[in-house]
Structure formats: structure tokens, C-alpha cells
Coordinates of C-alpha atoms in Angstrom, one line a residue:
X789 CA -68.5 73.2 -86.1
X790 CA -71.6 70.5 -86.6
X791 CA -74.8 71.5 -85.1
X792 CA -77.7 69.6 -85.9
X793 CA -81.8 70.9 -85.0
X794 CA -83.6 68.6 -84.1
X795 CA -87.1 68.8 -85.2
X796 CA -87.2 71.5 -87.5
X797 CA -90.8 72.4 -87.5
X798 CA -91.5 76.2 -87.4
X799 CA -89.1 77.7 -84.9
X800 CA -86.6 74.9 -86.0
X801 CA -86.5 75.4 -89.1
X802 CA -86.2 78.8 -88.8
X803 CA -83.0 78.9 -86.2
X804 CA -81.5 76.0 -89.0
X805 CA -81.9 78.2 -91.9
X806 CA -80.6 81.4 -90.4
X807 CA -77.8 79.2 -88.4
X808 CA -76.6 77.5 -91.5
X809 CA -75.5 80.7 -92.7
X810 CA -72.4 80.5 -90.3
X811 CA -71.9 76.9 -89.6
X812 CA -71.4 75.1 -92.6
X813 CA -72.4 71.9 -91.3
X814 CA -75.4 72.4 -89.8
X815 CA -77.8 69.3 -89.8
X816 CA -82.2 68.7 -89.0
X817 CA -83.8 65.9 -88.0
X818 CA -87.3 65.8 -89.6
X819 CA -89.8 63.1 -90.8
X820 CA -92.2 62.3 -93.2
X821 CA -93.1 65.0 -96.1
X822 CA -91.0 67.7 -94.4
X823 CA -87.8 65.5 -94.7
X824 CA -88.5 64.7 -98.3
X825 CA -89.2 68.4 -99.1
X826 CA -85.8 69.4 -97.7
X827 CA -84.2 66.9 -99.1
X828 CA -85.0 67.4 -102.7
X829 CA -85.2 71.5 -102.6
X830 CA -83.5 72.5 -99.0
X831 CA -85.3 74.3 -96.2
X832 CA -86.7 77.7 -97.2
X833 CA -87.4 80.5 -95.6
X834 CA -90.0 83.3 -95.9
X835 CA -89.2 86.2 -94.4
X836 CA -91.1 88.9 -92.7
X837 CA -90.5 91.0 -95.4
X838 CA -91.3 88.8 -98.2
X839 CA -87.9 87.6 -98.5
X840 CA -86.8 84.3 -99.4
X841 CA -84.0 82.5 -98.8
X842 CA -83.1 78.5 -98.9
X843 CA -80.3 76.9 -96.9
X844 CA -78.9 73.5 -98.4
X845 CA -79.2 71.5 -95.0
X846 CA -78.2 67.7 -94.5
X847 CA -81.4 65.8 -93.5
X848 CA -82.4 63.1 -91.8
X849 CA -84.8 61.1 -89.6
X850 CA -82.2 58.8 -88.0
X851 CA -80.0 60.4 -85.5
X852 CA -77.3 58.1 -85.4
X853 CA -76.5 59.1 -89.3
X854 CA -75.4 62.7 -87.9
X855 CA -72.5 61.2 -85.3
X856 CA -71.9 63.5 -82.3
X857 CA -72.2 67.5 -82.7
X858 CA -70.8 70.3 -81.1
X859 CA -74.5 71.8 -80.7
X860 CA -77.6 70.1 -80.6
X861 CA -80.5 72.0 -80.9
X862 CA -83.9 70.8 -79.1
X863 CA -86.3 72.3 -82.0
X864 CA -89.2 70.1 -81.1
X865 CA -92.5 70.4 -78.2
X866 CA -91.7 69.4 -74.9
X867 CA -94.3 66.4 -75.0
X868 CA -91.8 65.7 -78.0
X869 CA -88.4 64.9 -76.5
X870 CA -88.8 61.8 -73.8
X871 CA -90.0 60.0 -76.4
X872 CA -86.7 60.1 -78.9
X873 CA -84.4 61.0 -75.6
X874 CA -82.5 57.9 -76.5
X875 CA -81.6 58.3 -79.9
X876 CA -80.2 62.0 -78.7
X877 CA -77.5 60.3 -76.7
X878 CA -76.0 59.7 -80.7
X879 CA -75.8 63.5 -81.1
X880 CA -74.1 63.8 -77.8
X881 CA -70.1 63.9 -76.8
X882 CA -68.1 64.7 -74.2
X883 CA -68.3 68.6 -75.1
X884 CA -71.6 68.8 -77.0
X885 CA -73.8 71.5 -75.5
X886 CA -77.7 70.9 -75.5
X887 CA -79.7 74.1 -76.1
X888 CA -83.2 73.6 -75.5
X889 CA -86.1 75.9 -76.9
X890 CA -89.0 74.4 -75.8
X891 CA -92.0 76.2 -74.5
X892 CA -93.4 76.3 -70.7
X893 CA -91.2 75.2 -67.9
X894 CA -88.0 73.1 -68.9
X895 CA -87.6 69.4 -67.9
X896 CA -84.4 71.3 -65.5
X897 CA -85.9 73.6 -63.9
X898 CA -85.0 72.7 -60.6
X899 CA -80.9 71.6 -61.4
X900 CA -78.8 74.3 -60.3
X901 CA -81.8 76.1 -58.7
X902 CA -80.7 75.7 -55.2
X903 CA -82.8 75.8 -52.3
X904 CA -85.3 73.7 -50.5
X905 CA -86.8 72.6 -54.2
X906 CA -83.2 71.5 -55.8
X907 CA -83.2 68.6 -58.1
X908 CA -87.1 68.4 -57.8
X909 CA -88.4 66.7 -60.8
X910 CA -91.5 68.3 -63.0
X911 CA -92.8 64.8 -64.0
X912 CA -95.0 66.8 -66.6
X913 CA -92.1 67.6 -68.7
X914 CA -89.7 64.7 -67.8
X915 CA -91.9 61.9 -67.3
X916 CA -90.1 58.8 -64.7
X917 CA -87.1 61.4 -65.2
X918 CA -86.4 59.6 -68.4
X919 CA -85.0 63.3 -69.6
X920 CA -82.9 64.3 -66.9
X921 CA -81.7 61.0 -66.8
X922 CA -80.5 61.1 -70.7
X923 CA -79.8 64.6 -71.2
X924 CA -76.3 66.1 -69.7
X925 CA -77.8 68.8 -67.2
X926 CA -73.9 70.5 -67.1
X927 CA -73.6 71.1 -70.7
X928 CA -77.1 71.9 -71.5
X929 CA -78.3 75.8 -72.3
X930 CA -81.5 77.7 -71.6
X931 CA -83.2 79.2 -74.6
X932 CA -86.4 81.5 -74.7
X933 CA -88.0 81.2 -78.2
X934 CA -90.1 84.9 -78.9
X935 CA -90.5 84.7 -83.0
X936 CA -93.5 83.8 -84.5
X937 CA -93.6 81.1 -87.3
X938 CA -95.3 78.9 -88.7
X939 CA -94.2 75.4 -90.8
X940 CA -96.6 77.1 -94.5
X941 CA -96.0 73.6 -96.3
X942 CA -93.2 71.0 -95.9
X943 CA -90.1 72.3 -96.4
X944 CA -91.2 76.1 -96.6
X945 CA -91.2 78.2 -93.2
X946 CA -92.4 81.2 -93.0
X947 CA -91.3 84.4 -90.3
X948 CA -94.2 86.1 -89.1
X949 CA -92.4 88.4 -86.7
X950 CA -89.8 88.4 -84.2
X951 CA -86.0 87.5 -83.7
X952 CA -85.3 87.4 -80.1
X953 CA -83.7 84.0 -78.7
X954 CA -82.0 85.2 -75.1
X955 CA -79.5 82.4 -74.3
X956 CA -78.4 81.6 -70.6
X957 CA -76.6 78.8 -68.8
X958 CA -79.0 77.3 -65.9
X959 CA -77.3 78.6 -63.3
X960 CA -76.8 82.0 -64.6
X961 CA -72.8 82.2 -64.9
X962 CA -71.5 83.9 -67.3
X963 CA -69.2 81.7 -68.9
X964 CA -67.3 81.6 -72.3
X965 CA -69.4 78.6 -74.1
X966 CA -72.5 80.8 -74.0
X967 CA -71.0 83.7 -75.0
X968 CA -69.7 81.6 -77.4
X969 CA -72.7 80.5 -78.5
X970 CA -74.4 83.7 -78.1
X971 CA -72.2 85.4 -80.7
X972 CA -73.1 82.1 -83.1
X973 CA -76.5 83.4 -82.8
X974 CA -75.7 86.8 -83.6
X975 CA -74.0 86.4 -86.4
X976 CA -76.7 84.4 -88.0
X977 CA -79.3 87.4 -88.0
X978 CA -80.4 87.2 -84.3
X979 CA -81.0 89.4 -81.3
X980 CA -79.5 87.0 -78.6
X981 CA -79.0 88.8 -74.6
X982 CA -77.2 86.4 -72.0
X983 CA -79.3 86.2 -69.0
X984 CA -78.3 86.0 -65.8
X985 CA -81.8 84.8 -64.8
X986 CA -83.6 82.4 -67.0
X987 CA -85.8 81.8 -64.6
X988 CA -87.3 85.0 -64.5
X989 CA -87.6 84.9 -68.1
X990 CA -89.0 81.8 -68.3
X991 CA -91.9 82.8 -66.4
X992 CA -92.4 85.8 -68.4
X993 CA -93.1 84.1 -71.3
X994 CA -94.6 81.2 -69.4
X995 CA -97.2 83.9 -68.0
X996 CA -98.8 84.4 -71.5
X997 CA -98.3 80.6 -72.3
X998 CA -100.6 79.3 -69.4
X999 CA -103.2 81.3 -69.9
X1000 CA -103.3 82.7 -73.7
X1001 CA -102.8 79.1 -75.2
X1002 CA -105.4 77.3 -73.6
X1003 CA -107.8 80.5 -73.8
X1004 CA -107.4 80.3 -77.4
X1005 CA -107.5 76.7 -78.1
X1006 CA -111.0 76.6 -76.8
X1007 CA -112.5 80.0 -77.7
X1008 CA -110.5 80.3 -81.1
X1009 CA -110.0 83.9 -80.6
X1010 CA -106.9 85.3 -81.3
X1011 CA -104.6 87.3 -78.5
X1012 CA -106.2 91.2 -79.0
X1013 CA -109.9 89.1 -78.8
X1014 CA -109.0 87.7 -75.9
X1015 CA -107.7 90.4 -74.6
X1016 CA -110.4 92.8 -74.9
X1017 CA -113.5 90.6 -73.8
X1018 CA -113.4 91.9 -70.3
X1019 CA -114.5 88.0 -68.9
X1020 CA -111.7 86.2 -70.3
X1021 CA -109.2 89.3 -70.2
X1022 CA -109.9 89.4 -66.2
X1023 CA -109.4 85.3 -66.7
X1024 CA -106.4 85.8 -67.9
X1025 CA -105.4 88.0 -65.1
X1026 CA -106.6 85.2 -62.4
X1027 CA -104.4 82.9 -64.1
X1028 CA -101.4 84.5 -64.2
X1029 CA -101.5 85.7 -60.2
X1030 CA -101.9 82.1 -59.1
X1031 CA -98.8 81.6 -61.4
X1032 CA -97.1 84.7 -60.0
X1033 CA -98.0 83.1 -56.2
X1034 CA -96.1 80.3 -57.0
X1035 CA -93.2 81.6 -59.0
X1036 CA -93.1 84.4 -56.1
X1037 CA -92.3 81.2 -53.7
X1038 CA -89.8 80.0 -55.8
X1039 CA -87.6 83.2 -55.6
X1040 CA -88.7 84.2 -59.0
X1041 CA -88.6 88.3 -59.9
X1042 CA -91.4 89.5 -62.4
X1043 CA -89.8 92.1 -64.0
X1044 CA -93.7 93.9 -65.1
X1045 CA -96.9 94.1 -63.7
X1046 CA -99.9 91.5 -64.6
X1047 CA -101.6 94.5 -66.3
X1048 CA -98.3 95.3 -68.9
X1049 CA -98.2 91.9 -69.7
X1050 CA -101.8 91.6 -71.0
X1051 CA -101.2 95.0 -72.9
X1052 CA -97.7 93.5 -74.3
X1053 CA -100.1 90.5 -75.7
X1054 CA -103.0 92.7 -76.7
X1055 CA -100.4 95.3 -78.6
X1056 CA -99.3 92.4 -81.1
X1057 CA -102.8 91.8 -82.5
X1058 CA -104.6 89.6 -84.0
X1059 CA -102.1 86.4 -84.0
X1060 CA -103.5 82.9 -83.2
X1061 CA -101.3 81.1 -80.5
X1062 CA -99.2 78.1 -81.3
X1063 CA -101.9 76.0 -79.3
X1064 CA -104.6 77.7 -81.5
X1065 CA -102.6 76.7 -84.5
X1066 CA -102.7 72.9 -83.3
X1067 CA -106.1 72.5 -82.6
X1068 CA -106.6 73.8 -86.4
X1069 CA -103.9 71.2 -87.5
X1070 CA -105.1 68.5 -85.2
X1071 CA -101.9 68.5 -83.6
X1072 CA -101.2 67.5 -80.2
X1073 CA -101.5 69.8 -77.8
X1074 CA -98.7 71.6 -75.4
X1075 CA -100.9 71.7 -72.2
X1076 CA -98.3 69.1 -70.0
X1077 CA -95.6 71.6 -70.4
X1078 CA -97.3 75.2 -70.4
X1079 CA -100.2 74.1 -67.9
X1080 CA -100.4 71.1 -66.4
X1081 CA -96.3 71.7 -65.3
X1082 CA -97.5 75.0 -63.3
X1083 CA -100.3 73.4 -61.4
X1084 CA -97.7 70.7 -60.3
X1085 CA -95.6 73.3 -58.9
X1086 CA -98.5 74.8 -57.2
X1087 CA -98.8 71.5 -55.5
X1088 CA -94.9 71.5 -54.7
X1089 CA -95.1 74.5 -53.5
X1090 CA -98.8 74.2 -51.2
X1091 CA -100.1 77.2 -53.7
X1092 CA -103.7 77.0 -55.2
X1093 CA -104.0 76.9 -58.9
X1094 CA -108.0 76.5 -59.3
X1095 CA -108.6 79.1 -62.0
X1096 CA -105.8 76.7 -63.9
X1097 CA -106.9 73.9 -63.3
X1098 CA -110.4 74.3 -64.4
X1099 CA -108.9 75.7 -67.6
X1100 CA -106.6 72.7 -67.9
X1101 CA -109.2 70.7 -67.2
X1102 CA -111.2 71.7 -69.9
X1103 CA -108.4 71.9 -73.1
X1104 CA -107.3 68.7 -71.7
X1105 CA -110.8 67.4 -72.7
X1106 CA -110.6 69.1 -75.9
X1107 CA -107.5 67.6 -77.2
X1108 CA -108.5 64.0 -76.1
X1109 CA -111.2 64.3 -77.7
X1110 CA -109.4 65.5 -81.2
X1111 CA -107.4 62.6 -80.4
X1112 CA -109.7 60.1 -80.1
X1113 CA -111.6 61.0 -83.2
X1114 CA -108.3 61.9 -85.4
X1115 CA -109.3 65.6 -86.0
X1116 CA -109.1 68.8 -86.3
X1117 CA -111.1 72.2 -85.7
X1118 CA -111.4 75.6 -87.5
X1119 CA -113.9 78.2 -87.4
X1120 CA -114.5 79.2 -90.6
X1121 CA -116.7 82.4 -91.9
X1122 CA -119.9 81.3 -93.6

């Protein structure tokens, strides 16, 4: 088998170490210091116990070096992929399956959803449907990311918690390619369900996304801060029902209440969100696919989203501005 990540930042980098302990030929794509870092010592990884270990990976930031792959994993941020879309269509053959990973609501949403909203395009996460058009919507596989990581110095990832990556096909049949790929995922060290619902799972996650990420971006508090400040816990709460409206229009089942998923955020701590993280980094930010995607459903679907939007409105100020001045922003004790 040949799989190649591509973009193996935290998350990446941490399914292409643990990966690379079953398929021999497992490949990342990567730039800059990370690649060089990888290159001369391999790609290590920091366990959640303190253990290390480092896999030997073939590296590379040219896509067309690797030839076509039996599994290509989509490692990167969602505002990440339309732009190297293309140079995918080099990892892709006939029989390649695409697992994607990325955060917020997935550039296929609506393939294989059926209903009045089928084959509606999210233009937030597949802008001028330069995705959909690329990317083979029959061979490509739903992935729900729940570890934390982060990317400690090139090269060197370290697991802060977690192991959970539920697989499913898009439209929920249970076929042997997934279960193929499921076991794949076991082997290498990870707890990997087949769901029979994405969707629903999607949204679970994308619940906490919507509203923890920008929260924290712009108040710098971590999760159990947020959490317990009763103004921005009962913010939180706004956000997710106008999130719940829509996905309850959409034929989505929310497997817990609003309440038990603030207390599942609250119960892990004090752990900065990934948006948090890049607004230290001066990284760009992940509001098109966790935020701005949802308030374009609420359109599609006539739902009100003002609690989002003003939100939105207001990290999407704050990461232009980072932009525009090339930086970054910590609070630091004194």
C-alpha cells in the first residue's frame, strides 16, 4: 500500500507517524523548515505519556514526486485545500480513496445527502466549486479528527490527548473499503468506529467548533474559562441552538443536549482551541469553514444565525487585521 498525508502539520503528522507503522510506504507533503526537519531526522512523535517515537517518512513538497496512492490523506485546514486542489489530481488513480480530516463542515456535505438540498454547494469551503470539481466525491471518506496536537517545533509533534478518528463513507454504507480502511487505522494505534451518520457527527463536533474557536480567538480564554463565565457560556449556548435550528432542518440527529456538550468542553480543561493556537502563531484563521460555512446554511436553509454572525463578524476583523500587519497575539503574565 502507498498512502501519502498531505500536510502534516499537528493532526498530520500525527496520523503519518502512527500510520507508518503498518504501511511501509507511507509519504507527507510539507514545506519549508518542517520538510527539512523530516527530512534530515524523520517525523517524531511525543506522546501523551512522554513517549517518543520517530517514523522514517518519505518527504516532499511536490506532489507529483509521490505518483498516485492508494490513500491520500487531506492533513491540512480547509482554507488550505482549493488552493493545491490541482496538484492532488497527481496523488489520485482510478481506486485511490481521499480521506478528508478537516475541521467544520466538509466541501461534500451535500453529495449523497439527498433531499431538497442535494448537490448544494458550501462556497465557504469549496470556493467556485473548484473542490468538488477536482476531488472524486465516490471514492472520497469522511473523517472526524478528536486528538489534540500541536506541531512543538518542525519536525517534532507532540499528543496532547485523544485518539479517536471515526471513519464513514458519505452516504453511510457500510462497505468493505472503509472497513478496510478502518482496520488500517486500528492497527496503527487508533480508536476508529464506522459511522453510519457522519453527519450527525459532524455537527457534534462542529457545535463546539463554531462557537468555542472564535470565543477563544478573541477573549484568549481557554475552553473551562469560557465555559464558566456565565456571559460567554450562555453565548455559547445561543450559538449552538441557531446551529442546532439549522442542522434540525437538514434532517440532522443531535445525539446530546446543548447543556452536555458545554459540560463535555468544560470537563477537558484548560486547553486552548486550535483557533486560539493560530492567533498566537499568526496563523490564518479557520472561520470560512467552522463559521462562516454555518451562517451560509442558515441562509440555504431561511434560518437566522445573528448571535453567529456578530461573532463571525468580529474574529473575521481580528484575523484581517493580523493579516494586514503580519502578526501575531499572546497574552502573556506580567
Amino acid at each position: 500500500m502507498k498512502l501519502a498525508v498531505v500536510g502534516a502539520g499537528a493532526i498530520g503528522g500525527f496520523l503519518a507517524v502512527r500510520l507508518a507503522r503498518v504501511v511501509e510506504q507511507t509519504s507527507v507533503v510539507i514545506r519549508g523548515a518542517n520538510l527539512a526537519a523530516v527530512r534530515a531526522n524523520g517525523m517524531k512523535l511525543v506522546g501523551d505519556n512522554g513517549a517518543e517515537e520517530t517514523a522514517r517518512l518519505t518527504a516532499t513538497d511536490r506532489m507529483a514526486e509521490l505518483g498516485v496512492q492508494d490513500v491520500v490523506i487531506l492533513g491540512m485546514k480547509a482554507h488550505q485545500v482549493a488552493p493545491v486542489v490541482q496538484d492532488l489530481r497527481s496523488l489520485i488513480g482510478p481506486d485511490t480513496l481521499v480521506v478528508t480530516t478537516q475541521n467544520g463542515l466538509p466541501w461534500w456535505y451535500f453529495h449523497k445527502h439527498g433531499g431538497p438540498y442535494e448537490g448544494s454547494r458550501i462556497e465557504a469551503v469549496d470556493p467556485g466549486g473548484v473542490v468538488s470539481a477536482a476531488l472524486p466525491v465516490d471514492r472520497t471518506i469522511g473523517c472526524i479528527v478528536y486528538p489534540a496536537c500541536e506541531l512543538e517545533a518542525p519536525g517534532v509533534i507532540r499528543h496532547i490527548e485523544g485518539n479517536r478518528f471515526p471513519l464513514g463513507e458519505i452516504d453511510g454504507a457500510d462497505t468493505e473499503r472503509v472497513r478496510r480502511l478502518a482496520q488500517l487505522f486500528r492497527d496503527a494505534g487508533f480508536k476508529t468506529p464506522i459511522l453510519s451518520d457522519i453527519r450527525a457527527e459532524i455537527w457534534l463536533k462542529l457545535w463546539g467548533n463554531l462557537s468555542f474557536n472564535p470565543i477563544s480567538a478573541l477573549t484568549h480564554a481557554t475552553l473551562e474559562d469560557i465555559c464558566r463565565f456565565p456571559e460567554t457560556r450562555a453565548l455559547v449556548a445561543t450559538m449552538m441552538g441557531e446551529a442546532q435550528a439549522i442542522g434540525d432542518k437538514l434532517g440532522v440527529a443531535f445525539k446530546v443536549s446543548i447543556d452536555k456538550r458545554i459540560a463535555g468542553a468544560e470537563a477537558i480543561g484548560a486547553h486552548k482551541t486550535s483557533m486560539l493556537q493560530d492567533v498566537e502563531a499568526g496563523r490564518a484563521l479557520e472561520l470560512d469553514a467552522l463559521v462562516r460555512s454555518v451562517i451560509e446554511l442558515g441562509r440555504i436553509t431561511q434560518t437566522p444565525t445573528p448571535a453567529i454572525e456578530h461573532v463571525y463578524a468580529l474574529a473575521a476583523l481580528l484575523a484581517r487585521t493580523l493579516v494586514q500587519q503580519h502578526g501575531r497575539l499572546r497574552v502573556t503574565p506580567t
